[in-house]
CSV table of C-alpha atoms in Angstrom, one decimal:
chain,number,residue,atom,x,y,z
A,1,THR,CA,15.6,-5.1,21.4
A,2,GLN,CA,13.1,-6.6,19.0
A,3,LEU,CA,14.6,-8.7,16.2
A,4,LEU,CA,13.2,-10.6,13.3
A,5,GLU,CA,15.2,-13.5,12.0
A,6,GLN,CA,14.5,-14.9,8.5
A,7,SER,CA,15.5,-18.3,7.2
A,8,PRO,CA,16.8,-19.4,4.9
A,9,GLN,CA,19.0,-16.5,3.9
A,10,PHE,CA,19.3,-17.8,0.3
A,11,LEU,CA,17.1,-20.2,-1.7
A,12,SER,CA,17.7,-21.4,-5.2
A,13,ILE,CA,15.1,-23.7,-6.7
A,14,GLN,CA,13.7,-24.9,-10.0
A,15,GLU,CA,10.4,-23.7,-11.5
A,16,GLY,CA,7.5,-25.7,-10.2
A,17,GLU,CA,9.0,-26.5,-6.8
A,18,ASN,CA,7.4,-25.5,-3.5
A,19,LEU,CA,9.2,-23.5,-0.8
A,20,THR,CA,8.7,-22.0,2.6
A,21,VAL,CA,10.4,-18.9,4.1
A,22,TYR,CA,10.3,-18.3,7.9
A,23,CYS,CA,10.3,-15.2,10.0
A,24,ASN,CA,10.9,-15.7,13.7
A,25,SER,CA,11.2,-13.5,16.8
A,26,SER,CA,11.3,-13.9,20.6
A,27,SER,CA,9.1,-10.8,20.8
A,28,VAL,CA,5.4,-10.5,20.2
A,29,PHE,CA,4.2,-8.3,17.3
A,30,SER,CA,0.7,-6.8,16.9
A,31,SER,CA,1.2,-7.3,13.1
A,32,LEU,CA,3.7,-8.6,10.6
A,33,GLN,CA,4.1,-7.6,7.0
A,34,TRP,CA,5.8,-9.3,4.1
A,35,TYR,CA,7.5,-7.3,1.3
A,36,ARG,CA,9.1,-8.4,-1.9
A,37,GLN,CA,12.0,-6.4,-3.4
A,38,GLU,CA,13.2,-6.8,-7.0
A,39,PRO,CA,16.7,-5.7,-8.0
A,40,GLY,CA,17.1,-1.9,-8.3
A,41,GLU,CA,13.7,-1.2,-6.8
A,42,GLY,CA,12.2,-0.5,-3.3
A,43,PRO,CA,10.3,-3.1,-1.4
A,44,VAL,CA,6.6,-3.6,-2.2
A,45,LEU,CA,4.1,-4.8,0.4
A,46,LEU,CA,2.6,-8.3,-0.3
A,47,VAL,CA,0.4,-8.7,2.8
A,48,THR,CA,-0.2,-7.7,6.4
A,49,VAL,CA,-1.2,-10.3,9.1
A,50,VAL,CA,-2.6,-9.0,12.3
A,51,THR,CA,-4.4,-11.9,14.1
A,52,GLY,CA,-2.6,-14.8,15.7
A,53,GLY,CA,-3.2,-17.9,13.6
A,54,GLU,CA,-4.3,-15.9,10.6
A,55,VAL,CA,-3.7,-17.4,7.1
A,56,LYS,CA,-3.8,-15.2,4.0
A,57,LYS,CA,-3.5,-16.3,0.4
A,58,LEU,CA,-2.3,-14.3,-2.5
A,59,LYS,CA,-2.6,-16.4,-5.6
A,60,ARG,CA,0.2,-19.0,-5.1
A,61,LEU,CA,1.6,-17.4,-1.9
A,62,THR,CA,0.2,-18.4,1.5
A,63,PHE,CA,1.1,-16.3,4.6
A,64,GLN,CA,0.6,-17.5,8.1
A,65,PHE,CA,0.9,-15.6,11.4
A,66,GLY,CA,1.9,-17.8,14.4
A,67,ASP,CA,-0.7,-18.3,17.2
A,68,ALA,CA,1.6,-16.4,19.6
A,69,ARG,CA,2.3,-13.6,17.1
A,70,LYS,CA,6.0,-14.2,17.3
A,71,ASP,CA,6.5,-15.8,14.0
A,72,SER,CA,5.3,-16.0,10.4
A,73,SER,CA,5.8,-18.0,7.3
A,74,LEU,CA,5.5,-17.5,3.6
A,75,HIS,CA,4.8,-20.6,1.4
A,76,ILE,CA,5.0,-20.4,-2.3
A,77,THR,CA,3.4,-23.2,-4.4
A,78,ALA,CA,4.8,-24.1,-7.8
A,79,ALA,CA,7.3,-21.3,-7.9
A,80,GLN,CA,7.9,-19.4,-11.1
A,81,PRO,CA,10.8,-17.3,-12.3
A,82,GLY,CA,8.7,-14.2,-11.7
A,83,ASP,CA,8.8,-15.0,-8.0
A,84,THR,CA,12.5,-14.3,-7.9
A,85,GLY,CA,13.5,-11.5,-5.5
A,86,LEU,CA,14.2,-10.6,-1.9
A,87,TYR,CA,11.5,-11.4,0.6
A,88,LEU,CA,11.4,-9.3,3.7
A,89,CYS,CA,9.3,-9.6,6.8
A,90,ALA,CA,8.7,-6.6,9.0
A,91,GLY,CA,7.0,-6.1,12.4
A,92,ASP,CA,5.7,-3.0,14.1
A,93,GLY,CA,8.2,-1.6,16.5
A,94,GLN,CA,7.7,-0.8,20.1
A,95,ALA,CA,5.7,2.3,21.1
A,96,GLY,CA,4.3,2.6,17.6
A,97,THR,CA,7.6,3.5,16.0
A,98,ALA,CA,8.7,2.5,12.6
A,99,LEU,CA,8.8,-1.0,11.3
A,100,ILE,CA,11.5,-3.5,12.2
A,101,PHE,CA,12.8,-5.5,9.2
A,102,GLY,CA,14.3,-8.9,9.0
A,103,LYS,CA,17.4,-9.3,6.9
A,104,GLY,CA,15.5,-11.0,4.1
A,105,THR,CA,15.5,-14.2,2.1
A,106,THR,CA,16.9,-14.1,-1.4
A,107,LEU,CA,14.9,-16.4,-3.7
A,108,SER,CA,16.1,-17.4,-7.1
A,109,VAL,CA,13.7,-19.5,-9.3
A,110,SER,CA,15.2,-20.8,-12.5
A,111,SER,CA,13.3,-22.2,-15.5
B,1,ASP,CA,3.9,11.9,-11.3
B,2,ALA,CA,2.1,10.6,-8.2
B,3,GLY,CA,4.1,8.5,-5.7
B,4,ILE,CA,7.4,8.7,-3.9
B,5,THR,CA,10.5,9.7,-5.7
B,6,GLN,CA,14.2,9.9,-4.8
B,7,SER,CA,17.0,11.9,-6.3
B,8,PRO,CA,19.6,11.3,-7.4
B,9,ARG,CA,19.4,7.6,-8.2
B,10,TYR,CA,23.1,7.2,-8.2
B,11,LYS,CA,25.8,9.4,-6.5
B,12,ILE,CA,29.5,9.1,-6.2
B,13,THR,CA,31.2,11.4,-3.7
B,14,GLU,CA,34.5,11.8,-1.9
B,15,THR,CA,35.2,11.2,1.8
B,16,GLY,CA,34.5,14.4,3.8
B,17,ARG,CA,32.1,15.9,1.3
B,18,GLN,CA,28.5,16.9,2.2
B,19,VAL,CA,25.8,15.2,0.2
B,20,THR,CA,22.0,15.5,0.3
B,21,LEU,CA,19.6,12.9,-0.8
B,22,MET,CA,16.2,14.1,-1.7
B,23,CYS,CA,12.8,12.4,-1.1
B,24,HIS,CA,9.4,13.6,-2.3
B,25,GLN,CA,6.0,12.1,-1.9
B,26,THR,CA,2.7,13.2,-3.4
B,27,TRP,CA,0.2,11.3,-1.1
B,28,SER,CA,0.4,13.8,1.9
B,29,HIS,CA,1.4,10.9,4.1
B,30,SER,CA,2.2,12.0,7.7
B,31,TYR,CA,5.1,9.6,8.2
B,32,MET,CA,8.3,9.5,6.3
B,33,PHE,CA,11.4,7.3,6.8
B,34,TRP,CA,14.9,6.9,5.7
B,35,TYR,CA,16.6,3.5,5.6
B,36,ARG,CA,19.9,2.2,4.4
B,37,GLN,CA,20.2,-1.3,3.0
B,38,ASP,CA,23.5,-3.2,3.2
B,39,LEU,CA,24.4,-6.8,2.6
B,40,GLY,CA,24.2,-8.8,5.8
B,41,HIS,CA,22.3,-6.0,7.6
B,42,GLY,CA,19.0,-5.7,5.8
B,43,LEU,CA,17.1,-2.5,6.0
B,44,ARG,CA,18.1,-0.3,8.9
B,45,LEU,CA,16.2,2.8,10.0
B,46,ILE,CA,18.2,6.0,10.0
B,47,TYR,CA,15.6,8.7,10.8
B,48,TYR,CA,11.9,9.0,10.6
B,49,SER,CA,9.4,11.9,10.8
B,50,ALA,CA,5.8,11.8,12.1
B,51,ALA,CA,4.9,15.2,10.6
B,52,ALA,CA,6.5,18.4,9.3
B,53,ASP,CA,9.0,19.7,11.8
B,54,ILE,CA,8.9,16.5,13.8
B,55,THR,CA,11.8,14.1,13.4
B,56,ASP,CA,13.3,11.3,15.5
B,57,LYS,CA,16.3,9.0,15.4
B,58,GLY,CA,16.2,5.4,14.2
B,59,GLU,CA,18.7,2.6,14.7
B,60,VAL,CA,21.7,4.2,12.9
B,61,PRO,CA,21.5,8.0,12.9
B,62,ASP,CA,25.1,8.9,13.5
B,63,GLY,CA,26.6,11.0,10.7
B,64,TYR,CA,23.2,11.9,9.2
B,65,VAL,CA,20.9,15.0,9.5
B,66,VAL,CA,17.3,15.3,8.4
B,67,SER,CA,14.8,18.1,8.1
B,68,ARG,CA,11.1,18.3,7.2
B,69,SER,CA,9.9,21.8,6.6
B,70,LYS,CA,7.2,20.5,4.2
B,71,THR,CA,5.0,17.4,4.5
B,72,GLU,CA,6.0,16.2,1.1
B,73,ASN,CA,9.8,16.5,1.4
B,74,PHE,CA,12.2,14.7,3.6
B,75,PRO,CA,15.9,15.3,2.7
B,76,LEU,CA,18.7,13.3,4.2
B,77,THR,CA,22.1,15.0,4.5
B,78,LEU,CA,25.4,13.3,5.1
B,79,GLU,CA,27.4,16.1,6.7
B,80,SER,CA,30.9,14.7,6.1
B,81,ALA,CA,30.6,11.5,4.1
B,82,THR,CA,32.6,8.4,5.1
B,83,ARG,CA,33.3,5.2,3.2
B,84,SER,CA,31.1,3.3,5.7
B,85,GLN,CA,28.1,5.3,4.5
B,86,THR,CA,28.4,3.7,1.0
B,87,SER,CA,25.0,2.0,0.8
B,88,VAL,CA,21.7,2.0,-0.9
B,89,TYR,CA,19.3,4.5,0.7
B,90,PHE,CA,15.5,4.1,0.6
B,91,CYS,CA,12.9,6.7,1.5
B,92,ALA,CA,9.5,5.5,2.5
B,93,SER,CA,6.2,7.1,3.5
B,94,SER,CA,3.1,5.8,5.4
B,95,ASP,CA,-0.2,6.9,6.9
B,96,SER,CA,0.9,5.3,10.1
B,97,PRO,CA,4.2,4.1,11.6
B,98,GLY,CA,3.2,0.6,12.5
B,99,THR,CA,0.5,-1.5,10.8
B,100,TYR,CA,-0.1,0.5,7.7
B,101,GLU,CA,1.8,-0.1,4.5
B,102,GLN,CA,5.0,1.7,3.9
B,103,TYR,CA,5.5,2.9,0.3
B,104,PHE,CA,9.2,2.9,-0.7
B,105,GLY,CA,11.0,5.0,-3.3
B,106,PRO,CA,13.3,3.4,-5.9
B,107,GLY,CA,16.4,4.1,-3.8
B,108,THR,CA,19.6,6.0,-4.2
B,109,ARG,CA,22.9,4.1,-4.6
B,110,LEU,CA,25.6,6.2,-2.9
B,111,THR,CA,29.3,5.4,-3.2
B,112,VAL,CA,31.8,7.2,-1.0
B,113,THR,CA,35.4,7.0,-2.4
């Protein structure tokens, strides 16, 4: 069974701090996605990484896919209150079935 | 409006009642999905559909029924609701099941009393 474990589960920081969220698995994924979910809404895709070692940047967010394609990280520089939300990683399931989601990291950034 | 919509947004029902959650998308995406989101469990796949009249079970299908007679609609029915089915339900659609982006609806918060 493919599983994605995210850490930490909760993160509460001050505006301006840096943080890293991790997504780990013992399975190899051909791609990983990161979503952000705000309260009362559905998840929204931030990025998809498909190549081992790939690094993608989205403004203050940096996403990395591990060389072995078993893990990924999300680094936020100078966090802002608008970054508050639930961050979910998701990998493609076996045999091309639906995505497998991690349980998420809840981020709270206070001003 | 274009996009993916769910109705109702909130529903309270009693144990044993049948309830149907609706999902409609305007992109003509082939794939549609139903997830439930619970604290401590994250998003879990209930059922998915690769095309009209093609559906398959996900991780937690027991107690749920789906149908897809039209590409744009993917209703989820709880045949006899139980308290353990209290959850937030999300519908999603995609051009492809794996790598491509999944577009999520706003969710339905269901409470079974």
